[in-house]
Each structure stands twice: as structure tokens, then as C-alpha cells.
Amino acid sequence: MRIIAALLKPLSFVPALLMMYLIFSFSSQNGAESSSLSNKVTESALIVADHVLDKGWSEEDIQVRVEKYGYYVRKLAHMTEYCILAVTISLPLYVYGLRGFPLLVLAGLFCVVFAASDEYHQTMVANRGPSVRDVGIDSLGALVGITLVRIFSWIALGGDTRRRRRRRYR
């Protein structure tokens, strides 16, 4: 059983690789494609909000709100992508035994470097450019993801693992 676990453990990084590919593919879209996708997502969210909140917005009202809120939806998408990336990196590192501050530093550094390289990648895409602000937003999303993994792991393990380990060896 340990052999199977040892062979499967490296596969725990596959979701992180898939997320990195997804982020890279979004960054490969030219400016028009990226804006169009963001506007479609914003419009869909507003249509759902209109139905749920029963606002009765016209198509024109929705388009005005797409222009108003599109920027924020884009930035929220950045945060969400990197939150998911951080989770998909932090969980396998946690499984490999990395805990506490070292987990925060390694997973966080990886996400920040990937965000910076992704912004550099955008310099080679038509009508796209790098943004230090986006790296900051991505980093904030990564911090949220790492924190969620640490909280989830702490809860799943029933609290302070150091105290539990000490009790076990007495």
C-alpha cells in the first residue's frame, strides 16, 4: 500500500499544472478576446443578479453595468485564479509534510513568481501588457488560497498537531 501511495503522491501536483495551463491560456488571448470574455462573464453575472434580485433591468441597463463593473470582475477573476492555483500547490506540499510558515513562503513565492512571469508573457501578446498591480492582486489571491488550505488542514487534523504529537510520545 505504501508503494502505491508513493507512486501516486507526485500526481497530487497535476491540478496545479492544469491551473497553470489555464492561466497561461487566458494570458495568451489578445486584448480583444480577453475583454470580450470578461464582458461576457460580467454580463452573465449581471443577468443572474437581475433574475435573483428581481430588478427588471433592461438590456441597456445591463450593458451600462457591464461597463461599470467589468474592471472589478476582471480583477476578481485574477484573484480567483491565483487562489485556486495556491490551493492546488499548497495541498500537495502539505501532504508532503510542509507546514506553517515554510508552506506560506514556498507556495506564496511560487505563485508570485508565476504571476510575474505570466505578466511578462503578456508583453508578447497583441494588445496586452504587464501590470504590477495585477501581480499584487494575484499575490493577494494566492495568500487567500494558502490561508484557506492552512485553516482547512488545521480543522481536518483537529487542531494543534504539535500538542497532539507531544501527547502521543508521553
mmCIF file of C-alpha atoms in Angstrom:
data_model
loop_
_atom_site.group_PDB
_atom_site.id
_atom_site.type_symbol
_atom_site.label_atom_id
_atom_site.label_comp_id
_atom_site.label_asym_id
_atom_site.label_seq_id
_atom_site.Cartn_x
_atom_site.Cartn_y
_atom_site.Cartn_z
ATOM 1 C CA MET A 1 0.000 0.000 0.000
ATOM 2 C CA ARG A 2 2.886 2.394 0.786
ATOM 3 C CA ILE A 3 4.358 1.744 -2.652
ATOM 4 C CA ILE A 4 1.095 2.743 -4.338
ATOM 5 C CA ALA A 5 0.866 5.875 -2.186
ATOM 6 C CA ALA A 6 4.479 6.778 -3.015
ATOM 7 C CA LEU A 7 3.791 6.349 -6.722
ATOM 8 C CA LEU A 8 0.557 8.371 -6.627
ATOM 9 C CA LYS A 9 1.813 11.195 -4.395
ATOM 10 C CA PRO A 10 3.526 13.122 -7.232
ATOM 11 C CA LEU A 11 0.231 13.072 -9.156
ATOM 12 C CA SER A 12 -1.179 15.398 -6.479
ATOM 13 C CA PHE A 13 0.514 18.243 -8.379
ATOM 14 C CA VAL A 14 -1.473 17.587 -11.585
ATOM 15 C CA PRO A 15 -4.290 20.018 -10.622
ATOM 16 C CA ALA A 16 -1.668 22.763 -10.129
ATOM 17 C CA LEU A 17 -0.206 22.057 -13.568
ATOM 18 C CA LEU A 18 -3.680 22.201 -15.095
ATOM 19 C CA MET A 19 -4.388 25.504 -13.347
ATOM 20 C CA MET A 20 -1.090 26.924 -14.588
ATOM 21 C CA TYR A 21 -2.011 25.873 -18.117
ATOM 22 C CA LEU A 22 -5.435 27.531 -17.765
ATOM 23 C CA ILE A 23 -3.902 30.797 -16.528
ATOM 24 C CA PHE A 24 -1.322 30.714 -19.341
ATOM 25 C CA SER A 25 -4.050 30.128 -21.938
ATOM 26 C CA PHE A 26 -6.089 33.083 -20.630
ATOM 27 C CA SER A 27 -2.967 35.248 -20.858
ATOM 28 C CA SER A 28 -2.400 34.083 -24.430
ATOM 29 C CA GLN A 29 -5.652 35.716 -25.565
ATOM 30 C CA ASN A 30 -5.176 39.024 -27.341
ATOM 31 C CA GLY A 31 -6.646 42.167 -25.800
ATOM 32 C CA ALA A 32 -9.931 41.976 -27.736
ATOM 33 C CA GLU A 33 -10.525 38.296 -26.897
ATOM 34 C CA SER A 34 -9.726 38.858 -23.237
ATOM 35 C CA SER A 35 -12.032 41.879 -22.979
ATOM 36 C CA SER A 36 -14.812 40.046 -24.780
ATOM 37 C CA LEU A 37 -14.576 37.079 -22.402
ATOM 38 C CA SER A 38 -14.556 39.368 -19.362
ATOM 39 C CA ASN A 39 -17.574 41.269 -20.657
ATOM 40 C CA LYS A 40 -19.470 38.012 -21.278
ATOM 41 C CA VAL A 41 -18.740 36.813 -17.739
ATOM 42 C CA THR A 42 -19.770 40.174 -16.280
ATOM 43 C CA GLU A 43 -22.952 40.223 -18.360
ATOM 44 C CA SER A 44 -23.846 36.667 -17.308
ATOM 45 C CA ALA A 45 -23.320 37.535 -13.642
ATOM 46 C CA LEU A 46 -25.490 40.626 -14.001
ATOM 47 C CA ILE A 47 -28.266 38.673 -15.734
ATOM 48 C CA VAL A 48 -28.257 36.184 -12.863
ATOM 49 C CA ALA A 49 -28.265 39.039 -10.336
ATOM 50 C CA ASP A 50 -31.179 40.653 -12.193
ATOM 51 C CA HIS A 51 -33.215 37.430 -12.011
ATOM 52 C CA VAL A 52 -32.327 36.643 -8.396
ATOM 53 C CA LEU A 53 -32.898 40.185 -7.147
ATOM 54 C CA ASP A 54 -35.873 40.744 -9.489
ATOM 55 C CA LYS A 55 -34.567 44.164 -10.583
ATOM 56 C CA GLY A 56 -36.175 44.232 -14.032
ATOM 57 C CA TRP A 57 -33.103 45.639 -15.753
ATOM 58 C CA SER A 58 -33.339 46.217 -19.486
ATOM 59 C CA GLU A 59 -30.613 45.041 -21.878
ATOM 60 C CA GLU A 60 -29.314 48.624 -21.919
ATOM 61 C CA ASP A 61 -29.223 48.738 -18.097
ATOM 62 C CA ILE A 62 -27.211 45.537 -18.061
ATOM 63 C CA GLN A 63 -24.736 46.864 -20.666
ATOM 64 C CA VAL A 64 -24.228 50.053 -18.633
ATOM 65 C CA ARG A 65 -23.462 47.903 -15.598
ATOM 66 C CA VAL A 66 -21.107 45.703 -17.662
ATOM 67 C CA GLU A 67 -19.076 48.849 -18.409
ATOM 68 C CA LYS A 68 -19.263 49.941 -14.772
ATOM 69 C CA TYR A 69 -18.341 46.636 -13.121
ATOM 70 C CA GLY A 70 -16.267 44.890 -15.816
ATOM 71 C CA TYR A 71 -12.949 46.089 -14.381
ATOM 72 C CA TYR A 72 -13.790 44.686 -10.946
ATOM 73 C CA VAL A 73 -14.889 41.350 -12.401
ATOM 74 C CA ARG A 74 -11.545 41.096 -14.233
ATOM 75 C CA LYS A 75 -9.601 41.748 -11.039
ATOM 76 C CA LEU A 76 -11.765 39.311 -9.086
ATOM 77 C CA ALA A 77 -11.027 36.725 -11.791
ATOM 78 C CA HIS A 78 -7.293 37.348 -11.280
ATOM 79 C CA MET A 79 -7.651 36.806 -7.531
ATOM 80 C CA THR A 80 -9.759 33.683 -8.024
ATOM 81 C CA GLU A 81 -7.330 32.104 -10.495
ATOM 82 C CA TYR A 82 -4.412 32.547 -8.146
ATOM 83 C CA CYS A 83 -6.416 31.495 -5.093
ATOM 84 C CA ILE A 84 -7.163 28.210 -6.876
ATOM 85 C CA LEU A 85 -3.533 27.905 -8.006
ATOM 86 C CA ALA A 86 -2.350 28.414 -4.422
ATOM 87 C CA VAL A 87 -4.760 25.762 -3.156
ATOM 88 C CA THR A 88 -3.637 23.277 -5.816
ATOM 89 C CA ILE A 89 0.004 23.899 -4.881
ATOM 90 C CA SER A 90 -0.411 24.116 -1.098
ATOM 91 C CA LEU A 91 -2.389 20.914 -0.625
ATOM 92 C CA PRO A 92 0.241 18.639 -2.208
ATOM 93 C CA LEU A 93 3.011 20.447 -0.324
ATOM 94 C CA TYR A 94 1.037 19.909 2.866
ATOM 95 C CA VAL A 95 0.704 16.215 2.019
ATOM 96 C CA TYR A 96 4.483 16.088 1.587
ATOM 97 C CA GLY A 97 4.832 17.451 5.132
ATOM 98 C CA LEU A 98 5.413 21.155 4.586
ATOM 99 C CA ARG A 99 3.574 23.097 7.300
ATOM 100 C CA GLY A 100 3.239 26.569 8.793
ATOM 101 C CA PHE A 101 5.434 29.427 7.677
ATOM 102 C CA PRO A 102 7.546 27.343 5.247
ATOM 103 C CA LEU A 103 4.353 26.351 3.407
ATOM 104 C CA LEU A 104 3.318 30.005 3.190
ATOM 105 C CA VAL A 105 6.734 31.055 1.894
ATOM 106 C CA LEU A 106 7.239 28.284 -0.675
ATOM 107 C CA ALA A 107 3.693 28.236 -2.091
ATOM 108 C CA GLY A 108 3.469 32.031 -1.936
ATOM 109 C CA LEU A 109 6.810 32.552 -3.636
ATOM 110 C CA PHE A 110 5.882 30.070 -6.348
ATOM 111 C CA CYS A 111 2.579 31.876 -7.035
ATOM 112 C CA VAL A 112 4.188 35.343 -7.056
ATOM 113 C CA VAL A 113 6.927 34.211 -9.456
ATOM 114 C CA PHE A 114 4.342 32.554 -11.695
ATOM 115 C CA ALA A 115 2.194 35.742 -11.624
ATOM 116 C CA ALA A 116 5.200 37.881 -12.576
ATOM 117 C CA SER A 117 6.188 35.504 -15.374
ATOM 118 C CA ASP A 118 2.586 35.487 -16.589
ATOM 119 C CA GLU A 119 2.574 39.289 -16.760
ATOM 120 C CA TYR A 120 5.860 39.149 -18.676
ATOM 121 C CA HIS A 121 4.256 36.625 -21.033
ATOM 122 C CA GLN A 122 1.521 39.176 -21.759
ATOM 123 C CA THR A 123 4.130 41.570 -23.205
ATOM 124 C CA MET A 124 4.359 39.171 -26.150
ATOM 125 C CA VAL A 125 0.584 39.089 -26.789
ATOM 126 C CA ALA A 126 -1.161 41.605 -29.047
ATOM 127 C CA ASN A 127 -2.853 44.473 -27.206
ATOM 128 C CA ARG A 128 -1.776 43.146 -23.791
ATOM 129 C CA GLY A 129 0.780 44.444 -21.376
ATOM 130 C CA PRO A 130 2.249 43.731 -17.963
ATOM 131 C CA SER A 131 0.772 45.142 -14.785
ATOM 132 C CA VAL A 132 2.475 45.282 -11.412
ATOM 133 C CA ARG A 133 -0.989 45.852 -9.922
ATOM 134 C CA ASP A 134 -2.141 42.513 -11.356
ATOM 135 C CA VAL A 135 0.827 40.739 -9.757
ATOM 136 C CA GLY A 136 -0.247 42.283 -6.441
ATOM 137 C CA ILE A 137 -3.851 41.199 -6.953
ATOM 138 C CA ASP A 138 -2.696 37.701 -7.949
ATOM 139 C CA SER A 139 -0.499 37.556 -4.854
ATOM 140 C CA LEU A 140 -3.415 38.528 -2.643
ATOM 141 C CA GLY A 141 -5.486 35.728 -4.182
ATOM 142 C CA ALA A 142 -2.627 33.297 -3.554
ATOM 143 C CA LEU A 143 -2.401 34.390 0.079
ATOM 144 C CA VAL A 144 -6.119 33.739 0.493
ATOM 145 C CA GLY A 145 -5.726 30.266 -1.064
ATOM 146 C CA ILE A 146 -2.777 29.313 1.134
ATOM 147 C CA THR A 147 -4.601 30.581 4.219
ATOM 148 C CA LEU A 148 -7.670 28.524 3.299
ATOM 149 C CA VAL A 149 -5.534 25.388 2.968
ATOM 150 C CA ARG A 150 -3.903 26.040 6.341
ATOM 151 C CA ILE A 151 -7.270 26.613 8.042
ATOM 152 C CA PHE A 152 -8.852 23.576 6.378
ATOM 153 C CA SER A 153 -5.881 21.370 7.271
ATOM 154 C CA TRP A 154 -5.870 22.600 10.869
ATOM 155 C CA ILE A 155 -9.595 21.855 11.215
ATOM 156 C CA ALA A 156 -9.314 18.488 9.447
ATOM 157 C CA LEU A 157 -6.490 17.419 11.743
ATOM 158 C CA GLY A 158 -8.394 18.514 14.837
ATOM 159 C CA GLY A 159 -6.368 21.499 15.939
ATOM 160 C CA ASP A 160 -2.821 21.904 17.102
ATOM 161 C CA THR A 161 -0.847 18.953 15.722
ATOM 162 C CA ARG A 162 2.233 19.775 17.839
ATOM 163 C CA ARG A 163 0.272 19.298 21.049
ATOM 164 C CA ARG A 164 -1.164 16.020 19.723
ATOM 165 C CA ARG A 165 2.314 14.771 18.792
ATOM 166 C CA ARG A 166 3.636 15.582 22.270
ATOM 167 C CA ARG A 167 0.794 13.640 23.890
ATOM 168 C CA ARG A 168 1.452 10.652 21.652
ATOM 169 C CA TYR A 169 5.097 10.375 22.751
ATOM 170 C CA ARG A 170 4.465 10.644 26.511
#
